[in-house]
Every structure is written in structure tokens, then in C-alpha cells.
Amino acid sequence: MSTLGTTAVVFDLDGTLVDSEPNYYEASRQTLAAYGVTGFTWADQEESVGISTRETVTLWRERYGLSAPVEELLAEKNRRYLELARTATPVYPEMRKFVELLAGEGVPMAVASGSSLRAIGTILAGTGLDAYLRTVVSSDEVARGKPAPDVFLEAAHRLGAAPADCVVLEDAAPGSAAAHAAGMRCIAIPYLTTQADAPEFTTAELLLRGGQPEFTARATYDWLVRTARSGKP
């Protein structure tokens, strides 16, 4: 057992461990342009932060009146995204330190993401995080994506951990809601700090309103130790 007892840690990937949103934005812009939709903006991209790629392209069909099937759009966006992801997907430095710290202490860890398994695998391999994060769940493998709890509950199941012993790190409101629905504690690090007041974040046990600049590996680990001992945040 680790120094944190039965605590297990579940990471969201995009916007939490790695800054992949710029790549997702560019992949979205290119894909939509290929289907005749121009003028896709970063503000449009922000609306899909925290939901799965499948849900995103499903929304596109409604919003832009696209006739292409969801599977076709999904494959095209994933193809373009993977091309960009292979080139460069930066890991947040303090997140890398945190993962390494937890690994050194023997804490069970998993990744639970709305991205495809291939995208998750590509990023983890390309950043070297796959050496520490071997348990991976994509929302493609469960019935419902975030804000439903399915992906987090599946991660707990694969880790052999009780949901109440899991702590989720999330950057998006739907993910925070999913963690709460799963009965897990949540450390929220908003990717869009302008959304820090979103009601979904009020359920987080630890909210770093300033986002990644406010996150440090040591302070977060100390919080985990303190709350593991006290049994409360």
C-alpha cells in the first residue's frame, strides 16, 4: 500500500496533464474547413472543452447542418489531431512532477479522458507519461461521456479502487461534475479560468481558481496526505 493508504488518483488528460487544446482547436478548424465550414474560432472551441470528441462532432452536425455521418467526422478529426499531437503536445511541468511523485510513492493512477484510445496512447507515449500511467480509459469505452460518471467509475474498477478512495484531477466543468457524480473527490484546475465560478466547480474539494499557474506538485501532494489522514478536505 502507498503512503496515501487506499487513495488512488485519476487524471483527465487534455487541459489537465497536457496542453492539447490548441491542437484540438486546429484539428477542428481544419476538419470543418474540409466540409465547407469556415470561421471556426477559439471561442467556438471553448464551448467543447471538457466533452468527448464524439459529442463534439455530433454537435457540429446539428450546428452547421453537416450531412456527413458522425463516424466519418470523428475519424477525420482524430486523424488531423493525431498528426498534430505527434509533433508536439506539452506536458504541464508541475503535472509531470506530480505524476512522478505519486509513482515514487506507489499511488495507483489512471487516465480517464474523452479522447479516443489512440489519441490518449499517442500523447502518453510521446510525452513519456506512459511509463507511469498504464491504466487508461476512453469515453469511447463506456456508455456515456462526461458529465456522466461512467469513465471515472470504469477507471476505479480497473484500478481495483473504491470510488470514495479516488481523487480526480480535472480542468473542465463537465469533468468536475462527473467526478462528483462518481462519488469521488475532485481537484479542479480550470483550463479556462474565466469559468472558475461555474456551478460544477463548486462541488470540487480543492479548486485552484487560477488554473495551472496555481498548481504545484508538492502542495497538491501535501493536500492529499493531509486529507487522507483526516478523511476530509
GROMACS .gro file of C-alpha atoms in nm:
model
  233
    1MET     CA    1   0.000   0.000   0.000
    2SER     CA    2   0.121   0.353  -0.078
    3THR     CA    3   0.196   0.626   0.173
    4LEU     CA    4  -0.151   0.761   0.093
    5GLY     CA    5  -0.321   0.445   0.209
    6THR     CA    6  -0.600   0.338  -0.024
    7THR     CA    7  -0.605   0.667  -0.220
    8ALA     CA    8  -0.598   0.634  -0.599
    9VAL     CA    9  -0.559   0.927  -0.839
   10VAL     CA   10  -0.742   0.960  -1.172
   11PHE     CA   11  -0.626   1.221  -1.422
   12ASP     CA   12  -0.817   1.382  -1.700
   13LEU     CA   13  -0.577   1.420  -1.993
   14ASP     CA   14  -0.650   1.718  -2.215
   15GLY     CA   15  -0.603   2.051  -2.040
   16THR     CA   16  -0.510   1.876  -1.716
   17LEU     CA   17  -0.195   1.672  -1.779
   18VAL     CA   18  -0.114   1.822  -2.119
   19ASP     CA   19  -0.195   2.143  -2.303
   20SER     CA   20  -0.358   1.979  -2.602
   21GLU     CA   21  -0.644   2.222  -2.660
   22PRO     CA   22  -0.451   2.426  -2.921
   23ASN     CA   23  -0.406   2.104  -3.122
   24TYR     CA   24  -0.773   2.016  -3.085
   25TYR     CA   25  -0.868   2.364  -3.199
   26GLU     CA   26  -0.651   2.340  -3.510
   27ALA     CA   27  -0.780   1.990  -3.587
   28SER     CA   28  -1.137   2.116  -3.552
   29ARG     CA   29  -1.072   2.419  -3.771
   30GLN     CA   30  -0.913   2.205  -4.044
   31THR     CA   31  -1.185   1.940  -4.032
   32LEU     CA   32  -1.471   2.188  -4.051
   33ALA     CA   33  -1.299   2.376  -4.334
   34ALA     CA   34  -1.275   2.049  -4.527
   35TYR     CA   35  -1.655   2.024  -4.501
   36GLY     CA   36  -1.710   2.383  -4.607
   37VAL     CA   37  -1.743   2.545  -4.264
   38THR     CA   38  -1.515   2.845  -4.223
   39GLY     CA   39  -1.464   3.098  -3.949
   40PHE     CA   40  -1.431   2.848  -3.660
   41THR     CA   41  -1.287   3.045  -3.368
   42TRP     CA   42  -1.116   2.978  -3.037
   43ALA     CA   43  -1.438   3.090  -2.868
   44ASP     CA   44  -1.619   2.813  -3.058
   45GLN     CA   45  -1.354   2.569  -2.939
   46GLU     CA   46  -1.402   2.673  -2.577
   47GLU     CA   47  -1.761   2.551  -2.592
   48SER     CA   48  -1.639   2.193  -2.635
   49VAL     CA   49  -1.376   2.194  -2.359
   50GLY     CA   50  -1.444   1.900  -2.132
   51ILE     CA   51  -1.672   1.693  -2.355
   52SER     CA   52  -1.575   1.398  -2.571
   53THR     CA   53  -1.468   1.422  -2.935
   54ARG     CA   54  -1.768   1.214  -3.038
   55GLU     CA   55  -2.006   1.452  -2.862
   56THR     CA   56  -1.827   1.747  -3.020
   57VAL     CA   57  -1.869   1.627  -3.378
   58THR     CA   58  -2.230   1.529  -3.305
   59LEU     CA   59  -2.293   1.889  -3.203
   60TRP     CA   60  -2.125   2.006  -3.522
   61ARG     CA   61  -2.373   1.816  -3.735
   62GLU     CA   62  -2.660   1.999  -3.567
   63ARG     CA   63  -2.498   2.341  -3.554
   64TYR     CA   64  -2.352   2.351  -3.903
   65GLY     CA   65  -2.602   2.127  -4.082
   66LEU     CA   66  -2.340   1.874  -4.184
   67SER     CA   67  -2.465   1.566  -4.367
   68ALA     CA   68  -2.152   1.357  -4.307
   69PRO     CA   69  -2.203   1.072  -4.058
   70VAL     CA   70  -2.071   1.111  -3.705
   71GLU     CA   71  -1.822   0.826  -3.759
   72GLU     CA   72  -1.678   0.998  -4.066
   73LEU     CA   73  -1.638   1.332  -3.889
   74LEU     CA   74  -1.490   1.160  -3.586
   75ALA     CA   75  -1.234   0.973  -3.794
   76GLU     CA   76  -1.137   1.288  -3.984
   77LYS     CA   77  -1.094   1.499  -3.673
   78ASN     CA   78  -0.898   1.226  -3.495
   79ARG     CA   79  -0.672   1.182  -3.797
   80ARG     CA   80  -0.589   1.550  -3.811
   81TYR     CA   81  -0.549   1.571  -3.434
   82LEU     CA   82  -0.307   1.278  -3.421
   83GLU     CA   83  -0.089   1.440  -3.688
   84LEU     CA   84  -0.062   1.749  -3.469
   85ALA     CA   85  -0.029   1.559  -3.141
   86ARG     CA   86   0.267   1.357  -3.267
   87THR     CA   87   0.454   1.678  -3.344
   88ALA     CA   88   0.424   1.842  -3.003
   89THR     CA   89   0.196   1.816  -2.703
   90PRO     CA   90   0.347   1.988  -2.399
   91VAL     CA   91   0.307   1.839  -2.052
   92TYR     CA   92   0.248   2.087  -1.774
   93PRO     CA   93   0.579   2.073  -1.581
   94GLU     CA   94   0.423   2.060  -1.235
   95MET     CA   95   0.186   1.787  -1.352
   96ARG     CA   96   0.480   1.576  -1.467
   97LYS     CA   97   0.642   1.628  -1.126
   98PHE     CA   98   0.317   1.529  -0.957
   99VAL     CA   99   0.283   1.209  -1.159
  100GLU     CA  100   0.645   1.118  -1.085
  101LEU     CA  101   0.597   1.193  -0.715
  102LEU     CA  102   0.287   0.976  -0.693
  103ALA     CA  103   0.458   0.696  -0.886
  104GLY     CA  104   0.752   0.708  -0.644
  105GLU     CA  105   0.509   0.669  -0.354
  106GLY     CA  106   0.330   0.376  -0.514
  107VAL     CA  107  -0.003   0.553  -0.558
  108PRO     CA  108  -0.234   0.379  -0.811
  109MET     CA  109  -0.305   0.610  -1.107
  110ALA     CA  110  -0.520   0.613  -1.417
  111VAL     CA  111  -0.612   0.842  -1.706
  112ALA     CA  112  -0.982   0.888  -1.786
  113SER     CA  113  -1.042   1.100  -2.094
  114GLY     CA  114  -1.296   1.197  -2.356
  115SER     CA  115  -1.033   1.144  -2.627
  116SER     CA  116  -1.001   0.825  -2.829
  117LEU     CA  117  -0.776   0.547  -2.701
  118ARG     CA  118  -0.543   0.605  -2.993
  119ALA     CA  119  -0.514   0.976  -2.914
  120ILE     CA  120  -0.455   0.907  -2.546
  121GLY     CA  121  -0.191   0.646  -2.627
  122THR     CA  122  -0.016   0.875  -2.875
  123ILE     CA  123   0.009   1.158  -2.625
  124LEU     CA  124   0.119   0.944  -2.332
  125ALA     CA  125   0.384   0.772  -2.543
  126GLY     CA  126   0.504   1.097  -2.697
  127THR     CA  127   0.542   1.268  -2.360
  128GLY     CA  128   0.686   0.970  -2.174
  129LEU     CA  129   0.396   0.967  -1.929
  130ASP     CA  130   0.309   0.615  -2.039
  131ALA     CA  131   0.592   0.495  -1.813
  132TYR     CA  132   0.375   0.592  -1.514
  133LEU     CA  133   0.018   0.594  -1.643
  134ARG     CA  134  -0.061   0.245  -1.767
  135THR     CA  135  -0.431   0.231  -1.680
  136VAL     CA  136  -0.623   0.426  -1.942
  137VAL     CA  137  -0.996   0.466  -2.006
  138SER     CA  138  -1.151   0.646  -2.303
  139SER     CA  139  -1.512   0.763  -2.302
  140ASP     CA  140  -1.541   0.559  -2.624
  141GLU     CA  141  -1.529   0.250  -2.399
  142VAL     CA  142  -1.823   0.346  -2.178
  143ALA     CA  143  -2.189   0.421  -2.235
  144ARG     CA  144  -2.179   0.793  -2.158
  145GLY     CA  145  -1.913   1.063  -2.163
  146LYS     CA  146  -1.861   1.336  -1.906
  147PRO     CA  147  -2.052   1.486  -1.720
  148ALA     CA  148  -2.180   1.130  -1.665
  149PRO     CA  149  -1.955   0.941  -1.418
  150ASP     CA  150  -1.901   0.633  -1.637
  151VAL     CA  151  -1.540   0.694  -1.743
  152PHE     CA  152  -1.426   0.762  -1.386
  153LEU     CA  153  -1.614   0.463  -1.244
  154GLU     CA  154  -1.452   0.240  -1.505
  155ALA     CA  155  -1.109   0.378  -1.412
  156ALA     CA  156  -1.174   0.299  -1.045
  157HIS     CA  157  -1.286  -0.051  -1.141
  158ARG     CA  158  -0.968  -0.116  -1.340
  159LEU     CA  159  -0.754   0.014  -1.053
  160GLY     CA  160  -0.942  -0.204  -0.806
  161ALA     CA  161  -1.022   0.108  -0.605
  162ALA     CA  162  -1.343   0.217  -0.437
  163PRO     CA  163  -1.484   0.541  -0.589
  164ALA     CA  164  -1.472   0.704  -0.245
  165ASP     CA  165  -1.095   0.642  -0.236
  166CYS     CA  166  -1.037   0.809  -0.574
  167VAL     CA  167  -0.928   1.168  -0.628
  168VAL     CA  168  -0.986   1.313  -0.975
  169LEU     CA  169  -0.781   1.595  -1.132
  170GLU     CA  170  -0.990   1.790  -1.383
  171ASP     CA  171  -0.971   2.112  -1.582
  172ALA     CA  172  -1.329   2.132  -1.710
  173ALA     CA  173  -1.672   2.177  -1.555
  174PRO     CA  174  -1.821   1.859  -1.709
  175GLY     CA  175  -1.534   1.659  -1.564
  176SER     CA  176  -1.580   1.808  -1.219
  177ALA     CA  177  -1.949   1.720  -1.239
  178ALA     CA  178  -1.858   1.366  -1.348
  179ALA     CA  179  -1.622   1.321  -1.053
  180HIS     CA  180  -1.891   1.436  -0.812
  181ALA     CA  181  -2.147   1.204  -0.972
  182ALA     CA  182  -1.898   0.916  -0.934
  183GLY     CA  183  -1.867   0.982  -0.562
  184MET     CA  184  -1.502   1.085  -0.598
  185ARG     CA  185  -1.317   1.383  -0.459
  186CYS     CA  186  -1.202   1.636  -0.717
  187ILE     CA  187  -0.910   1.872  -0.754
  188ALA     CA  188  -1.026   2.127  -1.012
  189ILE     CA  189  -0.771   2.326  -1.212
  190PRO     CA  190  -0.982   2.526  -1.461
  191TYR     CA  191  -0.828   2.542  -1.808
  192LEU     CA  192  -1.048   2.843  -1.871
  193THR     CA  193  -1.004   3.044  -1.554
  194THR     CA  194  -1.295   3.264  -1.659
  195GLN     CA  195  -1.513   2.961  -1.585
  196ALA     CA  196  -1.388   2.912  -1.229
  197ASP     CA  197  -1.728   3.026  -1.098
  198ALA     CA  198  -1.913   2.756  -1.293
  199PRO     CA  199  -2.151   2.575  -1.056
  200GLU     CA  200  -1.994   2.239  -1.141
  201PHE     CA  201  -1.667   2.351  -0.983
  202THR     CA  202  -1.837   2.427  -0.651
  203THR     CA  203  -1.851   2.052  -0.583
  204ALA     CA  204  -1.471   2.020  -0.605
  205GLU     CA  205  -1.293   1.960  -0.275
  206LEU     CA  206  -0.999   2.168  -0.395
  207LEU     CA  207  -1.047   2.443  -0.654
  208LEU     CA  208  -0.739   2.619  -0.790
  209ARG     CA  209  -0.912   2.918  -0.938
  210GLY     CA  210  -0.601   3.044  -1.114
  211GLY     CA  211  -0.563   2.725  -1.316
  212GLN     CA  212  -0.229   2.563  -1.396
  213PRO     CA  213  -0.013   2.857  -1.276
  214GLU     CA  214  -0.159   2.793  -0.929
  215PHE     CA  215  -0.091   2.419  -0.932
  216THR     CA  216   0.224   2.278  -0.770
  217ALA     CA  217   0.309   1.912  -0.726
  218ARG     CA  218   0.428   1.942  -0.367
  219ALA     CA  219   0.134   2.149  -0.238
  220THR     CA  220  -0.115   1.913  -0.402
  221TYR     CA  221   0.061   1.606  -0.267
  222ASP     CA  222   0.064   1.759   0.083
  223TRP     CA  223  -0.311   1.822   0.048
  224LEU     CA  224  -0.362   1.457  -0.044
  225VAL     CA  225  -0.161   1.344   0.260
  226ARG     CA  226  -0.349   1.580   0.489
  227THR     CA  227  -0.692   1.479   0.364
  228ALA     CA  228  -0.605   1.109   0.357
  229ARG     CA  229  -0.516   1.129   0.726
  230SER     CA  230  -0.814   1.339   0.829
  231GLY     CA  231  -1.064   1.177   0.597
  232LYS     CA  232  -1.194   1.518   0.491
  233PRO     CA  233  -1.078   1.817   0.283
   0.00000   0.00000   0.00000
